[in-house]
């Protein structure tokens, strides 16, 4: 499977007044491993596993996107862009 950018980037509020945009499984993996603001969580663990599967070519990139969105919601970082188009796309 291809491991390119997600169909839509995920914009979320990382902390009060601080927004982040994640556009690929590689970016999500880095954020989950190095910048995640809370410890643990079922959705967090699941997102890490799914990202590894995507990077290994076992799953589709948008599986990682969906898992990242769920983990961010679990951590209290709501998505702020449900309709953001993909990079270079027109919606």
Coordinates of C-alpha atoms in Angstrom, one line a residue:
X1 CA 0.0 0.0 0.0
X2 CA 1.0 3.5 -0.7
X3 CA 2.1 5.6 2.3
X4 CA 1.6 9.2 1.1
X5 CA -0.3 12.1 2.6
X6 CA -3.7 11.6 4.1
X7 CA -6.8 12.4 2.1
X8 CA -7.3 15.4 4.5
X9 CA -4.9 16.9 7.0
X10 CA -6.0 16.9 10.6
X11 CA -5.9 20.3 12.3
X12 CA -6.4 20.1 16.1
X13 CA -6.0 22.3 19.2
X14 CA -2.8 20.9 20.8
X15 CA -3.1 23.3 23.8
X16 CA -4.9 26.5 24.6
X17 CA -4.4 28.8 21.6
X18 CA -2.0 26.4 19.9
X19 CA -3.1 24.5 16.7
X20 CA -1.3 21.8 14.9
X21 CA -1.7 20.3 11.5
X22 CA -0.8 16.7 10.8
X23 CA -1.0 15.5 7.2
X24 CA 0.6 12.1 7.0
X25 CA 1.2 8.9 9.0
X26 CA 4.8 9.7 9.4
X27 CA 4.0 13.1 11.0
X28 CA 1.3 11.4 13.2
X29 CA 3.8 8.8 14.4
X30 CA 6.3 11.4 15.3
X31 CA 3.8 13.5 17.2
X32 CA 2.4 10.4 19.0
X33 CA 5.9 9.3 20.1
X34 CA 7.5 12.7 20.8
X35 CA 4.9 15.4 21.5
X36 CA 1.8 13.7 22.9
X37 CA 0.6 15.8 25.8
X38 CA -0.9 13.0 27.9
X39 CA 0.2 9.6 29.0
X40 CA -1.5 6.5 27.8
X41 CA -5.1 6.0 26.7
X42 CA -6.7 3.2 24.7
X43 CA -7.1 5.2 21.5
X44 CA -3.5 6.5 21.8
X45 CA -2.1 3.0 22.0
X46 CA -4.3 1.9 19.1
X47 CA -3.2 4.9 17.0
X48 CA 0.5 4.1 17.6
X49 CA -0.1 0.5 16.5
X50 CA -2.1 1.5 13.4
X51 CA 0.5 4.0 12.4
X52 CA 3.2 1.3 12.5
X53 CA 1.0 -1.0 10.4
X54 CA 0.5 1.8 7.8
X55 CA 4.3 2.5 7.7
X56 CA 4.9 -1.2 7.2
X57 CA 2.4 -1.2 4.3
X58 CA -0.2 -3.4 6.0
X59 CA -3.0 -0.8 6.2
X60 CA -4.2 2.3 4.3
X61 CA -3.0 5.8 5.3
X62 CA -6.5 7.0 6.2
X63 CA -6.7 4.2 8.8
X64 CA -3.9 6.0 10.6
X65 CA -5.7 9.3 10.1
X66 CA -8.9 8.0 11.7
X67 CA -7.0 6.5 14.6
X68 CA -5.1 9.8 15.2
X69 CA -8.4 11.8 15.2
X70 CA -9.8 9.4 17.8
X71 CA -6.7 9.5 20.0
X72 CA -6.7 13.3 19.8
X73 CA -10.3 13.5 20.9
X74 CA -9.6 11.0 23.7
X75 CA -6.7 13.3 24.9
X76 CA -9.0 16.4 24.8
X77 CA -7.5 17.8 21.6
X78 CA -10.5 18.2 19.3
X79 CA -10.2 18.3 15.6
X80 CA -10.8 21.8 14.3
X81 CA -11.0 21.2 10.5
X82 CA -13.5 18.6 9.5
X83 CA -13.5 19.9 5.9
X84 CA -9.9 21.0 5.3
X85 CA -8.9 19.9 1.7
X86 CA -5.8 17.9 1.1
X87 CA -2.5 19.8 0.4
X88 CA -2.6 21.1 -3.1
X89 CA -6.2 19.9 -3.5
X90 CA -9.3 21.9 -4.1
X91 CA -11.6 20.1 -1.7

